[in-house]
Coordinates of C-alpha atoms in Angstrom, one line a residue:
Chain A
M13 CA 96.9 123.2 101.7
G14 CA 98.9 120.0 100.9
M15 CA 97.7 117.0 99.0
T16 CA 97.4 113.3 99.8
I17 CA 99.2 110.7 97.8
S18 CA 96.0 109.8 96.0
E19 CA 95.3 113.5 95.1
K20 CA 98.9 113.9 93.8
I21 CA 98.8 110.8 91.6
L22 CA 95.4 111.8 90.1
A23 CA 96.5 115.4 89.6
A24 CA 99.7 114.3 87.8
H25 CA 97.7 111.9 85.6
S26 CA 95.1 114.5 84.6
G27 CA 97.5 117.3 83.7
R28 CA 96.8 119.4 86.7
D29 CA 98.9 121.0 89.5
A30 CA 96.3 120.2 92.1
V31 CA 93.0 118.4 92.6
K32 CA 90.4 118.5 95.4
P33 CA 88.1 115.7 96.6
G34 CA 84.8 115.7 94.7
E35 CA 86.3 117.0 91.5
L36 CA 85.8 115.0 88.3
V37 CA 89.0 114.4 86.4
N38 CA 89.9 112.5 83.2
A39 CA 93.1 110.6 84.1
K40 CA 95.6 108.7 82.0
V41 CA 96.0 105.1 83.1
D42 CA 99.4 103.4 83.2
I43 CA 98.4 99.8 83.6
V44 CA 95.2 98.1 82.6
M45 CA 94.8 94.6 83.9
C46 CA 92.3 92.2 82.3
H47 CA 90.9 88.8 83.5
D48 CA 88.6 86.1 82.1
I49 CA 85.3 87.2 83.7
T50 CA 85.0 91.0 83.1
T51 CA 87.1 91.5 80.0
P52 CA 85.3 89.3 77.5
P53 CA 82.2 91.6 77.8
S54 CA 84.4 94.6 77.3
V55 CA 85.8 93.1 74.1
S56 CA 82.3 92.3 72.8
M57 CA 81.1 95.9 73.5
L58 CA 84.1 97.3 71.6
Q59 CA 83.6 95.0 68.7
Q60 CA 79.9 95.7 68.5
L61 CA 80.4 99.4 68.4
G62 CA 83.2 99.3 65.8
M63 CA 85.8 100.4 68.5
D64 CA 87.9 97.3 68.5
Q65 CA 91.3 98.9 69.2
V66 CA 93.7 99.0 72.1
F67 CA 95.3 102.3 73.1
D68 CA 98.7 100.7 73.9
P69 CA 99.2 96.9 73.9
E70 CA 102.3 97.3 76.1
K71 CA 100.2 98.7 78.9
I72 CA 97.6 96.0 78.9
V73 CA 98.3 92.9 81.1
V74 CA 96.0 89.9 80.7
V75 CA 95.8 87.4 83.5
P76 CA 93.0 84.8 83.2
D77 CA 92.5 83.6 86.8
H78 CA 88.9 83.3 87.8
F79 CA 87.5 80.3 86.0
V80 CA 90.8 78.9 84.6
P81 CA 91.9 76.1 84.1
N82 CA 88.5 76.2 82.5
K83 CA 85.8 75.0 84.9
D84 CA 83.2 74.2 82.3
I85 CA 82.3 74.8 78.6
K86 CA 81.0 78.3 79.1
S87 CA 84.1 79.4 81.0
A88 CA 86.2 77.8 78.3
E89 CA 84.4 80.0 75.8
L90 CA 85.1 83.1 77.8
A91 CA 88.8 82.2 78.1
K92 CA 88.9 81.6 74.4
R93 CA 87.3 84.9 73.5
L94 CA 89.9 86.6 75.7
R95 CA 92.8 84.7 74.1
E96 CA 91.7 85.5 70.6
W97 CA 91.4 89.2 71.4
V98 CA 94.9 89.1 73.0
H99 CA 96.4 87.6 69.8
K100 CA 94.5 89.9 67.5
H101 CA 96.0 93.0 69.1
G102 CA 99.5 91.7 69.8
I103 CA 99.2 92.0 73.5
K104 CA 102.4 90.5 74.8
H105 CA 101.8 90.5 78.6
Y106 CA 99.5 87.5 78.5
Y107 CA 99.6 84.8 81.2
E108 CA 98.2 81.6 79.9
V109 CA 97.4 78.7 82.3
G110 CA 100.7 77.4 83.7
R111 CA 102.3 80.8 83.7
N112 CA 99.4 82.5 85.5
G113 CA 98.1 83.1 88.9
V114 CA 95.6 85.3 90.7
C115 CA 96.0 88.6 88.8
H116 CA 96.6 90.7 92.0
A117 CA 99.4 88.4 92.9
V118 CA 101.0 88.3 89.5
L119 CA 100.9 92.0 88.8
P120 CA 103.2 93.2 91.6
E121 CA 105.5 90.2 91.5
D122 CA 106.2 90.8 87.8
G123 CA 106.9 94.5 88.3
Y124 CA 103.9 96.1 86.6
V125 CA 102.9 98.0 89.7
L126 CA 105.2 100.9 90.4
P127 CA 104.8 103.8 92.9
G128 CA 102.9 106.7 91.4
R129 CA 101.2 104.7 88.7
V130 CA 97.4 104.6 88.0
V131 CA 96.4 101.0 87.7
V132 CA 92.9 99.8 86.9
C133 CA 91.3 96.4 86.4
G134 CA 87.8 95.0 86.0
D135 CA 88.1 93.6 89.4
S136 CA 87.1 95.1 92.8
H137 CA 90.3 93.9 94.5
T138 CA 92.5 96.1 92.3
C139 CA 92.9 98.3 95.4
T140 CA 95.5 95.7 96.5
H141 CA 98.2 97.5 94.5
G142 CA 98.0 100.6 96.5
A143 CA 100.3 98.9 99.0
L144 CA 103.1 100.0 96.6
G145 CA 102.0 103.6 96.5
A146 CA 100.1 103.3 93.2
F147 CA 96.6 104.6 92.8
A148 CA 94.8 101.4 92.0
T149 CA 91.0 100.9 91.7
G150 CA 88.5 98.3 90.5
I151 CA 86.1 99.1 87.6
G152 CA 83.4 97.4 85.6
S153 CA 83.4 96.1 82.0
T154 CA 82.3 99.4 80.3
D155 CA 84.9 101.4 82.2
L156 CA 87.4 98.7 81.2
A157 CA 86.4 98.9 77.6
A158 CA 86.8 102.7 77.7
V159 CA 90.3 102.4 79.1
I160 CA 91.3 99.7 76.6
Y161 CA 90.1 102.0 73.8
S162 CA 91.4 105.4 75.0
G163 CA 93.9 104.9 77.9
E164 CA 91.9 107.3 80.0
L165 CA 89.1 107.2 82.5
W166 CA 86.9 109.6 84.5
F167 CA 87.5 109.6 88.2
K168 CA 85.9 111.5 91.0
V169 CA 88.7 112.5 93.3
P170 CA 88.0 110.7 96.6
E171 CA 88.3 112.1 100.0
S172 CA 91.0 110.4 102.0
M173 CA 90.6 108.7 105.3
K174 CA 93.8 108.0 107.3
F175 CA 94.3 104.9 109.4
V176 CA 97.3 105.2 111.8
L177 CA 98.4 101.8 113.0
N178 CA 100.2 102.2 116.3
G179 CA 101.9 99.8 118.6
S180 CA 103.2 96.5 117.5
L181 CA 101.5 93.3 116.4
P182 CA 101.4 90.6 119.1
K183 CA 102.3 87.0 118.3
G184 CA 99.7 85.1 116.3
V185 CA 98.1 88.4 115.0
Y186 CA 98.6 89.3 111.4
S187 CA 97.7 92.0 108.9
K188 CA 94.5 90.1 108.1
D189 CA 93.4 90.6 111.7
I190 CA 94.2 94.3 111.4
I191 CA 92.0 94.9 108.4
L192 CA 89.2 92.7 109.8
E193 CA 89.3 94.8 112.9
I194 CA 89.2 98.1 110.9
I195 CA 86.2 96.8 108.8
R196 CA 84.5 95.7 112.0
Q197 CA 85.0 99.3 113.4
I198 CA 83.9 101.3 110.4
G199 CA 81.5 98.9 108.7
V200 CA 81.3 97.6 105.1
D201 CA 80.5 101.1 103.8
G202 CA 82.6 103.0 106.4
A203 CA 84.9 104.2 103.7
L204 CA 82.4 104.5 100.8
Y205 CA 84.0 106.4 97.8
K206 CA 87.1 107.1 99.9
A207 CA 90.8 106.4 99.6
M208 CA 91.9 104.5 102.7
E209 CA 95.4 105.6 103.5
F210 CA 97.3 103.3 105.9
T211 CA 100.2 104.6 107.9
G212 CA 102.0 104.3 111.3
P213 CA 104.7 102.2 112.9
V214 CA 102.9 98.8 112.3
I215 CA 102.6 99.5 108.6
N216 CA 106.4 100.3 108.6
D217 CA 107.1 97.0 110.3
L218 CA 104.9 94.9 108.0
S219 CA 106.4 93.2 105.0
V220 CA 105.2 94.4 101.6
E221 CA 103.3 91.1 101.2
A222 CA 101.5 91.6 104.5
R223 CA 100.6 95.1 103.4
F224 CA 98.9 93.8 100.3
T225 CA 96.4 91.9 102.6
I226 CA 95.4 95.2 104.1
T227 CA 95.0 97.3 100.9
N228 CA 93.3 94.3 99.3
M229 CA 90.3 94.5 101.6
A230 CA 89.8 98.3 101.4
I231 CA 86.9 97.5 99.0
E232 CA 85.3 95.5 101.8
A233 CA 84.8 98.8 103.6
G234 CA 83.5 100.5 100.4
G235 CA 86.9 102.2 99.7
K236 CA 87.8 103.4 96.2
T237 CA 91.3 102.3 97.0
G238 CA 93.7 101.4 99.8
I239 CA 97.0 103.1 99.6
I240 CA 100.3 103.3 101.5
N241 CA 103.0 105.9 101.1
P242 CA 106.0 104.1 99.7
D243 CA 108.9 103.6 102.0
E244 CA 112.4 102.1 101.4
K245 CA 110.9 98.6 101.8
A246 CA 108.4 99.2 99.1
L247 CA 111.0 100.8 96.8
Q248 CA 113.3 97.9 97.3
Y249 CA 110.5 95.5 96.5
V250 CA 109.7 97.2 93.1
R251 CA 113.4 97.8 92.2
E252 CA 114.0 94.0 92.4
K253 CA 111.2 93.5 89.9
S254 CA 111.4 96.3 87.4
N255 CA 114.0 98.6 85.8
E256 CA 111.4 101.1 84.7
E257 CA 111.4 104.7 86.0
F258 CA 108.7 105.9 88.3
T259 CA 107.8 108.9 90.4
V260 CA 107.3 108.5 94.1
Y261 CA 104.4 110.6 95.6
R262 CA 103.8 110.9 99.3
S263 CA 101.1 112.7 101.3
D264 CA 102.0 116.1 102.5
S265 CA 102.1 116.7 106.2
D266 CA 99.3 119.3 105.9
A267 CA 97.2 117.2 103.6
S268 CA 93.5 117.1 104.4
Y269 CA 91.7 113.9 105.6
C270 CA 87.9 113.6 106.2
E271 CA 88.7 111.3 109.1
I272 CA 91.7 110.0 111.0
I273 CA 91.4 106.7 112.9
E274 CA 94.0 105.4 115.2
I275 CA 94.3 101.7 115.9
N276 CA 96.4 100.3 118.8
C277 CA 97.6 97.1 117.2
S278 CA 99.3 95.9 120.4
E279 CA 95.8 95.1 121.7
L280 CA 94.6 93.2 118.7
E281 CA 93.8 89.5 118.8
P282 CA 93.1 87.0 116.0
M283 CA 89.9 87.9 114.3
V284 CA 87.2 86.0 112.5
A285 CA 84.5 87.7 110.4
F286 CA 81.2 85.8 110.8
P287 CA 78.6 85.4 108.0
H288 CA 77.5 87.2 106.1
L289 CA 79.5 90.5 106.1
P290 CA 83.2 91.1 106.4
S291 CA 82.3 93.6 109.2
N292 CA 80.9 90.9 111.5
G293 CA 84.3 90.5 113.2
K294 CA 84.8 88.7 116.5
K295 CA 87.8 87.6 118.4
A296 CA 88.7 84.0 117.4
M297 CA 88.8 83.1 121.1
D298 CA 85.2 84.4 121.5
S299 CA 83.9 82.5 118.5
G300 CA 82.3 79.7 120.6
D301 CA 82.2 76.1 119.4
I302 CA 81.8 76.4 115.7
A303 CA 82.4 73.2 113.8
I304 CA 83.6 73.6 110.2
D305 CA 83.5 71.4 107.1
Q306 CA 86.2 73.1 105.0
V307 CA 89.3 75.3 105.2
Y308 CA 90.4 77.4 102.3
I309 CA 93.8 79.0 102.3
G310 CA 94.5 81.2 99.2
S311 CA 93.2 84.1 97.1
C312 CA 94.5 87.6 96.4
T313 CA 94.1 88.4 100.0
N314 CA 96.1 85.6 101.6
G315 CA 97.6 83.3 99.0
R316 CA 101.2 84.6 99.1
I317 CA 104.3 82.8 100.1
E318 CA 104.4 84.3 103.6
D319 CA 100.8 83.1 104.1
L320 CA 101.7 79.6 103.1
R321 CA 104.6 79.6 105.4
I322 CA 102.4 80.7 108.3
A323 CA 100.0 77.9 107.5
A324 CA 102.8 75.4 107.1
H325 CA 104.3 76.4 110.4
I326 CA 101.0 75.4 112.2
L327 CA 100.3 72.3 110.1
R328 CA 103.8 70.8 110.3
G329 CA 103.6 67.4 111.9
K330 CA 99.8 67.6 112.4
K331 CA 96.8 66.3 110.6
V332 CA 93.7 68.0 109.3
A333 CA 90.8 66.8 111.5
D334 CA 88.8 63.9 110.2
D335 CA 86.2 64.7 107.6
I336 CA 87.5 68.2 107.1
R337 CA 88.8 69.3 103.7
C338 CA 91.7 71.8 103.8
I339 CA 92.3 73.3 100.3
I340 CA 95.5 75.3 99.7
V341 CA 95.7 77.5 96.7
P342 CA 99.1 79.3 96.1
A343 CA 98.2 82.5 94.4
S344 CA 100.7 82.4 91.5
R345 CA 103.1 80.2 89.7
K346 CA 106.1 81.9 91.4
I347 CA 104.5 81.4 94.8
W348 CA 103.7 77.8 93.9
R349 CA 107.3 77.1 92.9
Q350 CA 108.7 78.8 96.0
A351 CA 106.4 76.8 98.2
M352 CA 107.5 73.6 96.5
A353 CA 111.2 74.6 96.9
E354 CA 110.8 75.3 100.6
G355 CA 109.1 71.9 101.1
L356 CA 105.8 73.4 102.1
F357 CA 103.9 71.0 99.9
E358 CA 105.3 68.1 101.8
I359 CA 104.0 69.5 105.0
F360 CA 100.6 70.2 103.5
T361 CA 100.4 66.8 101.9
D362 CA 101.5 65.0 105.1
A363 CA 98.8 66.9 106.9
N364 CA 96.2 65.7 104.3
C365 CA 95.6 69.1 102.7
A366 CA 94.8 69.3 99.0
V367 CA 97.1 71.7 97.1
S368 CA 95.6 73.3 93.9
T369 CA 97.1 75.1 90.9
P370 CA 96.8 78.9 91.2
T371 CA 93.2 80.2 90.6
C372 CA 90.6 82.4 92.1
G373 CA 88.7 79.1 92.5
A374 CA 86.3 78.8 95.3
C375 CA 86.9 82.3 96.7
L376 CA 84.1 83.6 94.6
G377 CA 82.2 80.3 94.4
G378 CA 83.8 79.4 91.0
Y379 CA 85.1 75.9 91.6
M380 CA 87.7 73.9 93.5
G381 CA 86.0 73.9 96.8
I382 CA 82.3 74.8 96.5
L383 CA 80.2 74.5 99.6
A384 CA 77.0 72.4 99.9
A385 CA 73.9 73.7 101.8
G386 CA 74.5 73.7 105.5
E387 CA 78.3 73.6 105.2
R388 CA 80.7 76.0 106.9
C389 CA 84.1 77.1 105.6
I390 CA 86.8 79.1 107.3
S391 CA 88.6 81.0 104.6
T392 CA 91.5 83.4 104.2
T393 CA 89.6 85.1 101.4
N394 CA 87.9 88.5 101.5
R395 CA 84.1 88.1 101.3
N396 CA 81.6 86.0 103.3
F397 CA 78.4 87.2 101.6
V398 CA 75.4 84.9 101.2
G399 CA 76.3 82.2 98.7
R400 CA 79.8 83.6 98.1
M401 CA 81.5 80.2 98.1
G402 CA 78.6 78.0 97.0
S403 CA 75.1 77.3 98.3
P404 CA 73.2 80.3 99.5
N405 CA 72.7 78.1 102.7
S406 CA 76.4 77.7 103.3
E407 CA 78.5 79.9 105.6
V408 CA 81.9 81.5 105.2
Y409 CA 84.1 82.7 108.1
L410 CA 87.0 85.0 107.2
A411 CA 90.3 84.7 109.0
S412 CA 94.1 84.8 108.7
P413 CA 96.1 81.8 107.4
A414 CA 97.1 81.0 111.0
T415 CA 93.6 80.9 112.3
A416 CA 92.4 78.9 109.2
A417 CA 95.3 76.4 109.6
A418 CA 94.7 76.0 113.3
S419 CA 91.0 75.4 112.6
A420 CA 91.8 72.8 110.1
V421 CA 93.6 70.8 112.8
T422 CA 90.8 71.0 115.3
G423 CA 87.8 71.0 112.9
R424 CA 86.5 74.0 114.8
I425 CA 87.2 77.7 114.7
T426 CA 90.3 78.0 116.7
D427 CA 92.6 80.7 118.1
P428 CA 96.0 79.9 116.4
R429 CA 97.9 81.0 119.5
E430 CA 96.8 77.7 121.1
M431 CA 99.2 76.0 118.6
M432 CA 102.1 78.3 118.7
Chain B
M9 CA 59.7 107.9 84.6
K10 CA 57.1 105.9 86.4
G11 CA 57.1 102.4 87.8
K12 CA 56.0 100.2 90.6
A13 CA 58.3 99.9 93.6
Y14 CA 60.0 96.6 94.6
V15 CA 61.4 97.2 98.0
F16 CA 64.3 95.5 99.8
K17 CA 64.4 97.0 103.3
R18 CA 67.9 95.8 103.8
G19 CA 71.2 97.5 103.2
H20 CA 74.4 96.2 101.7
I21 CA 72.8 94.2 99.0
N22 CA 75.9 92.9 97.3
T23 CA 76.6 91.9 93.8
D24 CA 77.0 88.3 94.8
E25 CA 73.3 88.5 95.7
I26 CA 72.3 90.5 92.7
I27 CA 73.9 87.9 90.4
P28 CA 75.8 85.0 91.9
A29 CA 79.2 84.2 90.5
R30 CA 78.1 80.7 89.4
Y31 CA 76.3 82.5 86.5
L32 CA 79.2 84.7 85.4
S33 CA 80.3 82.3 82.8
T34 CA 77.9 84.2 80.5
D35 CA 77.6 87.9 79.8
D36 CA 74.3 87.5 77.9
E37 CA 71.8 89.9 79.6
K38 CA 68.7 87.7 79.0
E39 CA 70.4 84.7 80.5
L40 CA 71.7 86.7 83.5
A41 CA 68.3 88.2 84.0
L42 CA 66.8 84.7 84.8
H43 CA 68.9 84.6 88.0
A44 CA 68.7 88.2 89.2
M45 CA 68.5 88.5 93.0
E46 CA 68.2 84.7 93.1
D47 CA 70.0 84.1 96.4
L48 CA 68.2 87.0 98.1
D49 CA 64.7 86.6 96.8
A50 CA 64.0 83.5 94.8
D51 CA 60.7 84.9 93.4
F52 CA 62.2 88.2 92.3
V53 CA 62.3 87.4 88.6
K54 CA 58.7 86.0 88.7
N55 CA 57.3 88.9 90.7
A56 CA 59.1 91.9 89.2
G57 CA 57.3 93.5 86.3
P58 CA 58.7 95.5 83.4
G59 CA 59.5 99.0 84.5
D60 CA 59.6 98.2 88.2
I61 CA 61.9 100.3 90.4
I62 CA 64.0 98.7 93.0
V63 CA 64.0 100.6 96.3
A64 CA 66.7 99.5 98.8
G65 CA 68.7 100.5 101.9
P66 CA 72.3 101.8 102.0
D67 CA 75.3 100.6 100.1
F68 CA 73.4 98.9 97.2
G69 CA 75.7 96.9 94.9
C70 CA 78.7 96.5 97.2
G71 CA 81.3 93.8 96.6
S72 CA 82.5 92.6 93.3
S73 CA 82.9 94.9 90.3
R74 CA 80.8 92.7 88.0
E75 CA 78.8 94.8 85.7
H76 CA 76.7 91.7 85.2
A77 CA 74.8 93.0 88.3
V78 CA 73.5 96.0 86.3
W79 CA 72.7 93.9 83.3
A80 CA 70.9 91.2 85.3
I81 CA 68.5 93.6 86.9
R82 CA 68.0 95.7 83.8
G83 CA 67.4 92.4 81.9
A84 CA 64.8 91.5 84.5
G85 CA 62.9 94.7 83.5
I86 CA 64.0 97.0 86.3
S87 CA 64.1 100.6 85.1
C88 CA 65.8 102.3 88.0
V89 CA 67.3 101.7 91.5
V90 CA 66.6 104.1 94.3
A91 CA 68.7 103.5 97.5
D92 CA 70.0 105.4 100.5
T93 CA 73.5 105.1 99.0
F94 CA 75.3 103.0 96.4
A95 CA 78.6 101.2 96.4
R96 CA 81.0 103.0 94.2
I97 CA 81.7 100.5 91.4
F98 CA 78.0 99.6 91.0
Y99 CA 77.2 103.3 90.8
R100 CA 79.8 103.9 88.1
N101 CA 78.6 100.8 86.2
A102 CA 75.1 102.1 86.2
I103 CA 76.1 105.5 85.0
N104 CA 78.3 104.0 82.3
N105 CA 75.3 102.0 81.1
G106 CA 72.9 105.0 81.2
F107 CA 70.9 103.0 83.8
P108 CA 69.2 105.4 86.3
V109 CA 70.3 105.3 89.9
V110 CA 69.0 107.7 92.6
E111 CA 70.5 108.3 96.0
C112 CA 67.6 109.2 98.4
E113 CA 68.3 108.7 102.1
G114 CA 65.7 107.0 104.2
I115 CA 63.6 106.1 101.2
T116 CA 62.7 102.5 102.3
N117 CA 60.8 104.0 105.3
H118 CA 58.3 105.7 102.9
V119 CA 57.8 103.3 100.1
A120 CA 56.2 99.8 100.1
T121 CA 56.4 97.2 97.4
G122 CA 53.7 97.9 94.8
D123 CA 53.6 101.7 95.4
E124 CA 53.5 103.8 92.2
L125 CA 56.6 106.0 91.9
E126 CA 57.2 108.9 89.6
I127 CA 60.8 110.1 89.3
D128 CA 62.1 113.3 87.6
L129 CA 65.8 112.5 87.3
R130 CA 66.8 116.0 86.1
Q131 CA 64.9 117.9 88.7
G132 CA 65.7 115.4 91.5
I133 CA 62.1 114.7 92.6
L134 CA 60.7 111.4 93.6
K135 CA 56.9 111.2 94.1
N136 CA 55.2 108.3 95.8
L137 CA 51.9 108.5 94.0
S138 CA 50.4 105.8 96.3
N139 CA 50.8 107.8 99.5
G140 CA 51.3 111.4 98.2
K141 CA 54.8 111.8 99.7
D142 CA 57.5 113.8 97.7
F143 CA 61.2 113.4 98.1
H144 CA 64.0 115.5 96.8
F145 CA 67.4 114.1 95.8
L146 CA 70.6 115.4 94.3
P147 CA 70.4 114.8 90.6
L148 CA 73.3 113.0 88.9
P149 CA 76.0 115.4 87.5
D150 CA 75.5 116.6 84.0
F151 CA 78.1 114.4 82.5
A152 CA 76.1 111.3 83.6
F153 CA 73.1 112.6 81.6
K154 CA 75.4 113.1 78.6
I155 CA 76.6 109.5 78.9
A156 CA 72.9 108.3 79.1
E157 CA 71.9 110.4 76.1
A158 CA 74.8 109.0 74.0
G159 CA 73.6 105.5 74.9
G160 CA 76.5 104.7 77.3
L161 CA 80.0 105.6 78.1
L162 CA 81.6 104.0 75.1
Q163 CA 79.2 105.7 72.7
S164 CA 80.0 109.0 74.3
I165 CA 83.8 108.6 73.8
K166 CA 83.7 107.0 70.4
K167 CA 85.8 109.1 68.0

């Protein structure tokens, strides 16, 4: 019996020839990413237990992103604790404000994520990095502390679930719509504990950036990771960013899957996930007349340059509807620079959008676009739970950058194809 | 262990509900505990007593990886969570903290808030002393007990 890409990577990192779903393994970790919310507690734990050491400062990448630039005194203290720890241990891969971005955007663009690697971070959206054929998963602060200390972590080998994306994407439909449709079909725990492996002609056609949007939201279906077998496009992407050696693993043709789901992408339409679960997907055209107060375009899900281009394409020469706030948050410094160079900020500013410095910001209800009670936001982010972006009496609707931008112009949830 | 049940009939209780992100600028357990479950049940902290056991539907703890969710409810006096299923990261975080979690399908249909529960974690038996019903569940693997006995994952790996 063959193995899946996830099984192969976990086997190789735990010194075994083969692993099976359900087995517990202790695997070596290649890259540990740290941010400003979940890492300071890890550091405190290690210090309190007399374990304040790092297994390899070269393998630790620290990207404060959630509450920086510091949103208040307490978050300033968190960022300070993180910074002091970084300096104490000589961690060189540290991204101070002005060099930083949303960690899941920075990590691949600076070449830390390579095929075949095991990547962990104290953040649930770490599954994003599986788009490059790495095994990447989110962990809590104690796990993070354990990896920082030892370079290893326990894993239960997940079962794999295969998603075959057939057909071709119609105009106005994007990778965000694919993943919202998948989560609508299987539910927010449809892939609980499982590795979601995405394959098929549509995956091959998608850019690497667009693939990140899909693997990013694997956690929204309960997945342990989202993963894509690396193709030439992925290999070219990483070779442009890193000179380091790596091993490419791909699933065997006789690998075992607990479930195989086929999606005909040719039939997909722009999707909107209604409050308060990412699985509450509807077609944008069937949304009804839903007035919004805010539009948020950014995050680790959809804050990359292609996303900004798609939004700019719709907003060019138009204005955001009266009384609507449209907040655009490029996900990293490189993306910000690129958007500036391409003139996207001019388009956004002319349309009356606010452009922010990179941050996780309002995606998780941090700052830079918090919602008041009774307000509605259409957002390119990943979660629409109660209170996610502010008041527990506000509402978040998840959509693609195209749908969000089109809605900004009309002030109502709008199918972007009306403006294409 | 014994404790009174505090039932949430719903599934998919996510970590944003267990501890909203607006409180994540601290990792102090006592401070987090003041806001446990705030957006879901504003009276939770007032009503939950020490040793209470949360009983909930499937996929408890989904969403963000914030371990603050475990700390917030533990800080609020909760001694254990029993749910149909747990989201993966919350489950790991609980194990790593030596905080008891029990997967028991359909449990919310047989327990009401205030019922006296008795749980044998090793044997995998949950007794509802208030209505006399017994339930069997798959106990956590042995390594999880070892972590709990050590006082947590870090203590168990300390060289």
